[in-house]
Every structure is written in structure tokens, then in C-alpha cells.
PDB file of N, CA and C in Angstrom:
ATOM      1  N   MET A   1      25.461 -13.156  51.231  1.00 47.00           N
ATOM      2  CA  MET A   1      25.682 -14.588  50.537  1.00 47.00           C
ATOM      3  C   MET A   1      24.894 -14.783  49.294  1.00 47.00           C
ATOM      4  N   GLY A   2      25.531 -15.338  48.217  1.00 49.00           N
ATOM      5  CA  GLY A   2      24.990 -15.332  46.866  1.00 49.00           C
ATOM      6  C   GLY A   2      23.784 -16.304  46.541  1.00 49.00           C
ATOM      7  N   SER A   3      23.143 -16.254  45.606  1.00 51.00           N
ATOM      8  CA  SER A   3      22.365 -17.050  45.126  1.00 51.00           C
ATOM      9  C   SER A   3      22.642 -18.629  44.716  1.00 51.00           C
ATOM     10  N   THR A   4      22.257 -19.582  45.634  1.00 51.00           N
ATOM     11  CA  THR A   4      22.675 -20.943  45.110  1.00 51.00           C
ATOM     12  C   THR A   4      22.080 -21.545  44.121  1.00 51.00           C
ATOM     13  N   LEU A   5      21.013 -20.768  43.575  1.00 71.00           N
ATOM     14  CA  LEU A   5      20.182 -21.511  42.451  1.00 71.00           C
ATOM     15  C   LEU A   5      20.942 -21.240  41.061  1.00 71.00           C
ATOM     16  N   GLY A   6      21.983 -20.681  41.185  1.00 90.00           N
ATOM     17  CA  GLY A   6      22.436 -20.580  39.477  1.00 90.00           C
ATOM     18  C   GLY A   6      22.011 -19.710  38.642  1.00 90.00           C
ATOM     19  N   LEU A   7      21.179 -18.797  39.110  1.00 94.00           N
ATOM     20  CA  LEU A   7      20.772 -17.639  38.224  1.00 94.00           C
ATOM     21  C   LEU A   7      20.450 -16.540  38.871  1.00 94.00           C
ATOM     22  N   VAL A   8      20.645 -15.502  38.341  1.00 96.00           N
ATOM     23  CA  VAL A   8      20.587 -14.111  38.642  1.00 96.00           C
ATOM     24  C   VAL A   8      19.737 -13.179  37.850  1.00 96.00           C
ATOM     25  N   THR A   9      18.840 -12.586  37.739  1.00 97.00           N
ATOM     26  CA  THR A   9      18.203 -11.501  36.598  1.00 97.00           C
ATOM     27  C   THR A   9      17.544 -10.480  37.532  1.00 97.00           C
ATOM     28  N   LYS A  10      17.838  -9.298  36.425  1.00 98.00           N
ATOM     29  CA  LYS A  10      17.278  -7.937  37.079  1.00 98.00           C
ATOM     30  C   LYS A  10      17.002  -7.225  36.075  1.00 98.00           C
ATOM     31  N   SER A  11      15.954  -6.630  36.368  1.00 98.00           N
ATOM     32  CA  SER A  11      15.665  -5.361  35.231  1.00 98.00           C
ATOM     33  C   SER A  11      16.092  -3.801  36.025  1.00 98.00           C
ATOM     34  N   ILE A  12      16.569  -2.969  35.434  1.00 98.00           N
ATOM     35  CA  ILE A  12      17.652  -1.831  35.800  1.00 98.00           C
ATOM     36  C   ILE A  12      16.763  -0.889  34.891  1.00 98.00           C
ATOM     37  N   ALA A  13      16.308   0.075  35.677  1.00 98.00           N
ATOM     38  CA  ALA A  13      16.197   1.345  34.826  1.00 98.00           C
ATOM     39  C   ALA A  13      16.467   2.556  35.907  1.00 98.00           C
ATOM     40  N   ALA A  14      17.164   2.356  36.568  1.00 98.00           N
ATOM     41  CA  ALA A  14      17.642   3.795  37.230  1.00 98.00           C
ATOM     42  C   ALA A  14      19.463   3.626  37.537  1.00 98.00           C
ATOM     43  N   GLU A  15      19.850   4.594  38.068  1.00 97.00           N
ATOM     44  CA  GLU A  15      21.462   4.591  38.562  1.00 97.00           C
ATOM     45  C   GLU A  15      21.350   3.851  39.682  1.00 97.00           C
ATOM     46  N   ASN A  16      22.837   3.642  39.953  1.00 98.00           N
ATOM     47  CA  ASN A  16      22.698   3.188  41.443  1.00 98.00           C
ATOM     48  C   ASN A  16      22.010   1.756  41.507  1.00 98.00           C
ATOM     49  N   THR A  17      21.932   0.919  40.814  1.00 98.00           N
ATOM     50  CA  THR A  17      20.959  -0.266  40.988  1.00 98.00           C
ATOM     51  C   THR A  17      21.963  -1.602  40.509  1.00 98.00           C
ATOM     52  N   PHE A  18      21.706  -2.577  41.178  1.00 98.00           N
ATOM     53  CA  PHE A  18      22.559  -3.804  41.361  1.00 98.00           C
ATOM     54  C   PHE A  18      21.878  -5.401  41.123  1.00 98.00           C
ATOM     55  N   SER A  19      22.135  -5.905  40.561  1.00 98.00           N
ATOM     56  CA  SER A  19      21.429  -6.914  40.533  1.00 98.00           C
ATOM     57  C   SER A  19      21.741  -7.943  42.112  1.00 98.00           C
ATOM     58  N   GLY A  20      21.079  -9.118  42.496  1.00 96.00           N
ATOM     59  CA  GLY A  20      21.499  -9.986  43.627  1.00 96.00           C
ATOM     60  C   GLY A  20      22.856 -10.505  43.246  1.00 96.00           C
ATOM     61  N   SER A  21      23.327 -11.182  44.083  1.00 96.00           N
ATOM     62  CA  SER A  21      25.006 -11.768  43.579  1.00 96.00           C
ATOM     63  C   SER A  21      24.761 -13.182  43.487  1.00 96.00           C
ATOM     64  N   LEU A  22      25.428 -13.928  42.557  1.00 95.00           N
ATOM     65  CA  LEU A  22      25.634 -15.145  42.466  1.00 95.00           C
ATOM     66  C   LEU A  22      26.960 -15.812  42.597  1.00 95.00           C
ATOM     67  N   GLU A  23      27.114 -16.775  43.617  1.00 93.00           N
ATOM     68  CA  GLU A  23      28.344 -17.387  43.849  1.00 93.00           C
ATOM     69  C   GLU A  23      28.500 -18.327  42.860  1.00 93.00           C
ATOM     70  N   THR A  24      29.699 -18.489  42.304  1.00 89.00           N
ATOM     71  CA  THR A  24      29.987 -19.292  41.101  1.00 89.00           C
ATOM     72  C   THR A  24      31.488 -19.680  41.374  1.00 89.00           C
ATOM     73  N   LYS A  25      31.817 -20.766  40.466  1.00 89.00           N
ATOM     74  CA  LYS A  25      33.200 -21.607  40.236  1.00 89.00           C
ATOM     75  C   LYS A  25      32.728 -22.224  38.923  1.00 89.00           C
ATOM     76  N   GLY A  26      33.545 -22.088  38.060  1.00 92.00           N
ATOM     77  CA  GLY A  26      33.820 -22.428  36.813  1.00 92.00           C
ATOM     78  C   GLY A  26      32.984 -21.826  35.802  1.00 92.00           C
ATOM     79  N   LYS A  27      32.558 -22.444  34.772  1.00 94.00           N
ATOM     80  CA  LYS A  27      31.941 -21.296  33.579  1.00 94.00           C
ATOM     81  C   LYS A  27      30.617 -20.807  34.157  1.00 94.00           C
ATOM     82  N   PHE A  28      30.430 -19.428  33.733  1.00 95.00           N
ATOM     83  CA  PHE A  28      29.131 -18.816  33.775  1.00 95.00           C
ATOM     84  C   PHE A  28      28.760 -17.963  32.338  1.00 95.00           C
ATOM     85  N   ASN A  29      27.550 -17.466  32.368  1.00 96.00           N
ATOM     86  CA  ASN A  29      27.134 -17.006  31.200  1.00 96.00           C
ATOM     87  C   ASN A  29      26.421 -15.443  31.610  1.00 96.00           C
ATOM     88  N   PHE A  30      26.703 -14.338  30.557  1.00 97.00           N
ATOM     89  CA  PHE A  30      25.995 -13.032  31.345  1.00 97.00           C
ATOM     90  C   PHE A  30      25.607 -12.444  29.839  1.00 97.00           C
ATOM     91  N   SER A  31      24.226 -11.846  29.958  1.00 98.00           N
ATOM     92  CA  SER A  31      23.503 -11.602  29.031  1.00 98.00           C
ATOM     93  C   SER A  31      22.577 -10.129  29.354  1.00 98.00           C
ATOM     94  N   LEU A  32      22.767  -9.278  28.306  1.00 98.00           N
ATOM     95  CA  LEU A  32      22.237  -7.965  28.366  1.00 98.00           C
ATOM     96  C   LEU A  32      21.320  -7.835  27.208  1.00 98.00           C
ATOM     97  N   SER A  33      20.202  -7.255  27.367  1.00 98.00           N
ATOM     98  CA  SER A  33      19.047  -7.327  26.500  1.00 98.00           C
ATOM     99  C   SER A  33      18.142  -5.934  26.606  1.00 98.00           C
ATOM    100  N   GLY A  34      17.239  -5.709  25.803  1.00 98.00           N
ATOM    101  CA  GLY A  34      16.409  -4.547  26.224  1.00 98.00           C
ATOM    102  C   GLY A  34      16.777  -3.239  25.233  1.00 98.00           C
ATOM    103  N   THR A  35      16.403  -2.178  25.610  1.00 98.00           N
ATOM    104  CA  THR A  35      16.337  -1.055  24.723  1.00 98.00           C
ATOM    105  C   THR A  35      16.619   0.393  26.045  1.00 98.00           C
ATOM    106  N   TRP A  36      18.222   0.295  25.849  1.00 98.00           N
ATOM    107  CA  TRP A  36      18.669   1.397  26.897  1.00 98.00           C
ATOM    108  C   TRP A  36      19.888   2.265  26.522  1.00 98.00           C
ATOM    109  N   ALA A  37      20.126   2.835  27.435  1.00 98.00           N
ATOM    110  CA  ALA A  37      21.231   3.889  27.367  1.00 98.00           C
ATOM    111  C   ALA A  37      21.878   3.856  28.553  1.00 98.00           C
ATOM    112  N   ALA A  38      22.994   3.124  29.076  1.00 98.00           N
ATOM    113  CA  ALA A  38      23.653   3.370  30.167  1.00 98.00           C
ATOM    114  C   ALA A  38      25.105   2.413  30.109  1.00 98.00           C
ATOM    115  N   THR A  39      25.649   2.421  31.391  1.00 98.00           N
ATOM    116  CA  THR A  39      26.978   1.738  31.451  1.00 98.00           C
ATOM    117  C   THR A  39      26.973   0.841  32.293  1.00 98.00           C
ATOM    118  N   VAL A  40      26.568  -0.449  32.302  1.00 98.00           N
ATOM    119  CA  VAL A  40      26.750  -1.629  33.116  1.00 98.00           C
ATOM    120  C   VAL A  40      27.985  -2.021  33.347  1.00 98.00           C
ATOM    121  N   PHE A  41      28.138  -2.685  34.630  1.00 98.00           N
ATOM    122  CA  PHE A  41      29.517  -3.037  34.840  1.00 98.00           C
ATOM    123  C   PHE A  41      28.835  -4.343  35.602  1.00 98.00           C
ATOM    124  N   LEU A  42      29.975  -5.474  35.159  1.00 98.00           N
ATOM    125  CA  LEU A  42      29.733  -6.715  35.779  1.00 98.00           C
ATOM    126  C   LEU A  42      30.934  -6.882  36.791  1.00 98.00           C
ATOM    127  N   GLN A  43      30.486  -7.064  38.036  1.00 98.00           N
ATOM    128  CA  GLN A  43      31.373  -6.793  39.386  1.00 98.00           C
ATOM    129  C   GLN A  43      31.761  -8.192  39.729  1.00 98.00           C
ATOM    130  N   ARG A  44      32.796  -8.697  40.787  1.00 97.00           N
ATOM    131  CA  ARG A  44      32.952  -9.603  41.758  1.00 97.00           C
ATOM    132  C   ARG A  44      33.591  -9.436  42.892  1.00 97.00           C
ATOM    133  N   SER A  45      33.230 -10.283  43.706  1.00 97.00           N
ATOM    134  CA  SER A  45      33.919 -10.194  45.402  1.00 97.00           C
ATOM    135  C   SER A  45      34.425 -11.264  45.921  1.00 97.00           C
ATOM    136  N   PHE A  46      35.363 -10.877  46.211  1.00 96.00           N
ATOM    137  CA  PHE A  46      36.260 -12.240  46.798  1.00 96.00           C
ATOM    138  C   PHE A  46      35.937 -12.167  48.571  1.00 96.00           C
ATOM    139  N   ASP A  47      34.944 -11.011  49.049  1.00 96.00           N
ATOM    140  CA  ASP A  47      35.072 -10.725  50.503  1.00 96.00           C
ATOM    141  C   ASP A  47      33.359 -10.794  50.632  1.00 96.00           C
ATOM    142  N   GLN A  48      32.749 -11.822  50.215  1.00 95.00           N
ATOM    143  CA  GLN A  48      31.270 -11.714  50.566  1.00 95.00           C
ATOM    144  C   GLN A  48      30.491 -10.437  50.347  1.00 95.00           C
ATOM    145  N   GLY A  49      30.769 -10.022  49.451  1.00 96.00           N
ATOM    146  CA  GLY A  49      30.065  -8.716  49.161  1.00 96.00           C
ATOM    147  C   GLY A  49      30.230  -7.357  49.785  1.00 96.00           C
ATOM    148  N   THR A  50      31.168  -7.381  50.462  1.00 97.00           N
ATOM    149  CA  THR A  50      31.610  -6.361  51.228  1.00 97.00           C
ATOM    150  C   THR A  50      32.739  -5.241  50.054  1.00 97.00           C
ATOM    151  N   THR A  51      33.378  -5.632  49.209  1.00 98.00           N
ATOM    152  CA  THR A  51      33.670  -5.057  48.341  1.00 98.00           C
ATOM    153  C   THR A  51      33.664  -5.418  46.914  1.00 98.00           C
ATOM    154  N   TRP A  52      33.190  -4.805  46.278  1.00 98.00           N
ATOM    155  CA  TRP A  52      33.011  -5.044  44.796  1.00 98.00           C
ATOM    156  C   TRP A  52      34.067  -4.430  43.524  1.00 98.00           C
ATOM    157  N   LEU A  53      34.598  -5.520  42.907  1.00 98.00           N
ATOM    158  CA  LEU A  53      35.506  -5.134  41.781  1.00 98.00           C
ATOM    159  C   LEU A  53      35.109  -4.988  40.478  1.00 98.00           C
ATOM    160  N   ASP A  54      35.269  -3.872  39.683  1.00 98.00           N
ATOM    161  CA  ASP A  54      34.904  -4.187  38.325  1.00 98.00           C
ATOM    162  C   ASP A  54      35.413  -5.287  37.536  1.00 98.00           C
ATOM    163  N   ILE A  55      34.521  -5.702  36.468  1.00 96.00           N
ATOM    164  CA  ILE A  55      35.359  -6.588  35.418  1.00 96.00           C
ATOM    165  C   ILE A  55      35.370  -6.165  34.488  1.00 96.00           C
ATOM    166  N   LYS A  56      34.244  -5.993  33.699  1.00 97.00           N
ATOM    167  CA  LYS A  56      33.949  -5.424  32.791  1.00 97.00           C
ATOM    168  C   LYS A  56      32.627  -4.559  32.565  1.00 97.00           C
ATOM    169  N   SER A  57      32.777  -3.417  31.613  1.00 98.00           N
ATOM    170  CA  SER A  57      31.575  -2.789  31.418  1.00 98.00           C
ATOM    171  C   SER A  57      31.058  -2.610  29.684  1.00 98.00           C
ATOM    172  N   TYR A  58      29.807  -2.451  29.700  1.00 98.00           N
ATOM    173  CA  TYR A  58      28.867  -2.558  28.578  1.00 98.00           C
ATOM    174  C   TYR A  58      27.987  -1.247  28.406  1.00 98.00           C
ATOM    175  N   THR A  59      28.100  -1.048  27.053  1.00 98.00           N
ATOM    176  CA  THR A  59      27.265   0.092  26.742  1.00 98.00           C
ATOM    177  C   THR A  59      26.188  -0.327  25.548  1.00 98.00           C
ATOM    178  N   ALA A  60      25.990  -1.676  25.316  1.00 98.00           N
ATOM    179  CA  ALA A  60      24.930  -2.251  24.424  1.00 98.00           C
ATOM    180  C   ALA A  60      24.590  -3.969  25.102  1.00 98.00           C
ATOM    181  N   ASN A  61      23.639  -4.271  24.290  1.00 98.00           N
ATOM    182  CA  ASN A  61      23.256  -5.610  24.450  1.00 98.00           C
ATOM    183  C   ASN A  61      24.423  -6.397  24.136  1.00 98.00           C
ATOM    184  N   THR A  62      24.339  -7.389  25.074  1.00 97.00           N
ATOM    185  CA  THR A  62      25.543  -8.377  24.528  1.00 97.00           C
ATOM    186  C   THR A  62      25.612  -9.931  25.164  1.00 97.00           C
ATOM    187  N   GLU A  63      25.981 -10.920  24.952  1.00 98.00           N
ATOM    188  CA  GLU A  63      26.086 -12.330  25.147  1.00 98.00           C
ATOM    189  C   GLU A  63      27.491 -12.310  25.445  1.00 98.00           C
ATOM    190  N   ASP A  64      27.956 -12.818  26.819  1.00 97.00           N
ATOM    191  CA  ASP A  64      29.233 -13.142  27.162  1.00 97.00           C
ATOM    192  C   ASP A  64      29.137 -13.806  28.196  1.00 97.00           C
ATOM    193  N   SER A  65      30.897 -14.389  28.385  1.00 95.00           N
ATOM    194  CA  SER A  65      30.726 -15.744  29.049  1.00 95.00           C
ATOM    195  C   SER A  65      31.882 -15.753  29.914  1.00 95.00           C
ATOM    196  N   GLY A  66      32.632 -16.369  30.951  1.00 94.00           N
ATOM    197  CA  GLY A  66      33.775 -16.335  31.652  1.00 94.00           C
ATOM    198  C   GLY A  66      34.023 -17.454  32.490  1.00 94.00           C
ATOM    199  N   GLU A  67      34.692 -17.602  33.247  1.00 94.00           N
ATOM    200  CA  GLU A  67      35.367 -18.699  33.799  1.00 94.00           C
ATOM    201  C   GLU A  67      35.969 -17.952  35.390  1.00 94.00           C
ATOM    202  N   GLU A  68      35.289 -18.557  36.349  1.00 94.00           N
ATOM    203  CA  GLU A  68      35.924 -18.209  37.741  1.00 94.00           C
ATOM    204  C   GLU A  68      36.594 -19.554  38.157  1.00 94.00           C
ATOM    205  N   CYS A  69      38.072 -19.471  38.719  1.00 93.00           N
ATOM    206  CA  CYS A  69      38.597 -20.241  39.377  1.00 93.00           C
ATOM    207  C   CYS A  69      38.567 -20.770  41.006  1.00 93.00           C
ATOM    208  N   GLU A  70      38.205 -19.933  41.335  1.00 92.00           N
ATOM    209  CA  GLU A  70      38.241 -19.829  43.091  1.00 92.00           C
ATOM    210  C   GLU A  70      36.755 -20.083  43.494  1.00 92.00           C
ATOM    211  N   MET A  71      36.876 -20.811  44.636  1.00 91.00           N
ATOM    212  CA  MET A  71      35.395 -21.172  45.348  1.00 91.00           C
ATOM    213  C   MET A  71      34.974 -20.125  45.828  1.00 91.00           C
ATOM    214  N   GLY A  72      33.728 -19.580  46.107  1.00 91.00           N
ATOM    215  CA  GLY A  72      33.177 -18.519  47.258  1.00 91.00           C
ATOM    216  C   GLY A  72      33.360 -17.190  46.479  1.00 91.00           C
ATOM    217  N   VAL A  73      33.340 -16.952  44.969  1.00 95.00           N
ATOM    218  CA  VAL A  73      33.457 -15.417  44.892  1.00 95.00           C
ATOM    219  C   VAL A  73      32.068 -15.080  43.900  1.00 95.00           C
ATOM    220  N   LEU A  74      31.700 -14.000  44.452  1.00 96.00           N
ATOM    221  CA  LEU A  74      30.372 -13.873  44.048  1.00 96.00           C
ATOM    222  C   LEU A  74      30.849 -12.624  42.975  1.00 96.00           C
ATOM    223  N   TYR A  75      29.348 -12.978  41.854  1.00 97.00           N
ATOM    224  CA  TYR A  75      29.297 -11.757  40.730  1.00 97.00           C
ATOM    225  C   TYR A  75      28.203 -11.323  40.987  1.00 97.00           C
ATOM    226  N   ARG A  76      28.109 -10.051  40.455  1.00 98.00           N
ATOM    227  CA  ARG A  76      26.615  -9.062  39.961  1.00 98.00           C
ATOM    228  C   ARG A  76      26.978  -8.116  39.084  1.00 98.00           C
ATOM    229  N   PHE A  77      25.688  -7.323  38.694  1.00 98.00           N
ATOM    230  CA  PHE A  77      26.142  -6.354  37.398  1.00 98.00           C
ATOM    231  C   PHE A  77      24.949  -5.336  38.055  1.00 98.00           C
ATOM    232  N   GLY A  78      25.058  -4.278  37.443  1.00 98.00           N
ATOM    233  CA  GLY A  78      24.334  -2.859  37.567  1.00 98.00           C
ATOM    234  C   GLY A  78      24.993  -1.763  36.900  1.00 98.00           C
ATOM    235  N   VAL A  79      24.300  -0.680  37.205  1.00 98.00           N
ATOM    236  CA  VAL A  79      24.823   0.734  36.767  1.00 98.00           C
ATOM    237  C   VAL A  79      24.674   1.617  37.967  1.00 98.00           C
ATOM    238  N   LYS A  80      26.298   2.259  37.931  1.00 98.00           N
ATOM    239  CA  LYS A  80      26.416   2.957  39.005  1.00 98.00           C
ATOM    240  C   LYS A  80      25.919   4.325  39.084  1.00 98.00           C
ATOM    241  N   THR A  81      26.072   4.860  40.218  1.00 97.00           N
ATOM    242  CA  THR A  81      25.578   6.409  40.083  1.00 97.00           C
ATOM    243  C   THR A  81      26.033   7.351  38.699  1.00 97.00           C
ATOM    244  N   GLY A  82      25.223   7.835  38.176  1.00 97.00           N
ATOM    245  CA  GLY A  82      25.815   8.820  36.903  1.00 97.00           C
ATOM    246  C   GLY A  82      25.871   8.045  36.095  1.00 97.00           C
ATOM    247  N   GLY A  83      25.515   6.588  35.599  1.00 97.00           N
ATOM    248  CA  GLY A  83      25.672   5.672  34.437  1.00 97.00           C
ATOM    249  C   GLY A  83      24.643   5.305  33.922  1.00 97.00           C
ATOM    250  N   TYR A  84      23.381   6.102  34.426  1.00 97.00           N
ATOM    251  CA  TYR A  84      22.234   5.775  33.685  1.00 97.00           C
ATOM    252  C   TYR A  84      21.596   6.890  32.838  1.00 97.00           C
ATOM    253  N   THR A  85      21.075   6.578  31.513  1.00 98.00           N
ATOM    254  CA  THR A  85      20.140   7.822  30.749  1.00 98.00           C
ATOM    255  C   THR A  85      18.928   7.653  30.688  1.00 98.00           C
ATOM    256  N   SER A  86      18.231   6.262  30.130  1.00 98.00           N
ATOM    257  CA  SER A  86      17.281   5.848  29.763  1.00 98.00           C
ATOM    258  C   SER A  86      16.906   4.531  29.477  1.00 98.00           C
ATOM    259  N   GLY A  87      15.795   3.904  29.424  1.00 98.00           N
ATOM    260  CA  GLY A  87      15.326   2.649  29.142  1.00 98.00           C
ATOM    261  C   GLY A  87      15.259   1.629  30.011  1.00 98.00           C
ATOM    262  N   THR A  88      15.002   0.570  29.964  1.00 98.00           N
ATOM    263  CA  THR A  88      15.384  -0.658  30.699  1.00 98.00           C
ATOM    264  C   THR A  88      16.575  -1.826  30.223  1.00 98.00           C
ATOM    265  N   VAL A  89      17.667  -2.102  30.987  1.00 98.00           N
ATOM    266  CA  VAL A  89      18.261  -3.029  30.778  1.00 98.00           C
ATOM    267  C   VAL A  89      17.728  -4.355  31.441  1.00 98.00           C
ATOM    268  N   VAL A  90      17.773  -5.378  30.686  1.00 98.00           N
ATOM    269  CA  VAL A  90      17.327  -6.699  31.206  1.00 98.00           C
ATOM    270  C   VAL A  90      18.509  -7.626  31.078  1.00 98.00           C
ATOM    271  N   GLY A  91      18.898  -8.107  32.456  1.00 98.00           N
ATOM    272  CA  GLY A  91      20.355  -8.958  32.970  1.00 98.00           C
ATOM    273  C   GLY A  91      20.016 -10.070  33.248  1.00 98.00           C
ATOM    274  N   ARG A  92      20.855 -10.877  32.831  1.00 98.00           N
ATOM    275  CA  ARG A  92      20.770 -12.352  33.496  1.00 98.00           C
ATOM    276  C   ARG A  92      22.322 -12.983  33.337  1.00 98.00           C
ATOM    277  N   LEU A  93      22.742 -13.249  34.712  1.00 97.00           N
ATOM    278  CA  LEU A  93      23.881 -13.818  35.168  1.00 97.00           C
ATOM    279  C   LEU A  93      23.629 -15.288  35.742  1.00 97.00           C
ATOM    280  N   SER A  94      24.161 -16.586  35.047  1.00 96.00           N
ATOM    281  CA  SER A  94      23.924 -17.643  35.419  1.00 96.00           C
ATOM    282  C   SER A  94      25.207 -18.442  35.088  1.00 96.00           C
ATOM    283  N   ARG A  95      25.292 -19.691  35.991  1.00 89.00           N
ATOM    284  CA  ARG A  95      26.301 -20.754  35.919  1.00 89.00           C
ATOM    285  C   ARG A  95      25.953 -22.118  35.363  1.00 89.00           C
TER     286      ARG A  95
END
């Protein structure tokens, strides 16, 4: 089950590392900061986290936003195996 607090943060400094999940409906914000070299994926799940689908990938600090129309959809972010080079990605996902 996803966070009901409306905020997920994670510092990532290794491959195959993901944030906790955030259940959201409506608008949400996504932020990446730090000094890092990696590919970070924003993902969502329609089946309570069993299957994760890539929405976007990022290779630099960013401020982004989105909107989810369905109830019960989970979001998370992270670096897949083979996608990390160096540094620490500081991520924040909030609704």
C-alpha cells in the first residue's frame, strides 16, 4: 500500500533502488536534486505495486508535475539495475 501522508522522499546512491510508493489522485509534484549521474524513472502501478510501468526518465535535476485521474494508482521513483554511475539523487514526490 502507498503512503497516505502525501509525501515520499528518498536519497538514492545505488542502482536498483526505489522510493516508497505514493497513492495519488489529482495533481502531484516531482523533484530531483543533488549532484549525480544516473537515469531515474518515475513509475506508476495500477495493481497495488505488483507491476510498475515507466512514465518518464530523467538524467538531470528537475521540477515536474503531473495529474492522475484514477483512484488507487501508486507512484514511485528510482534507479534501475545498470542505471547508476555516481553521486546521490535526492527525490521528492508529493500530492
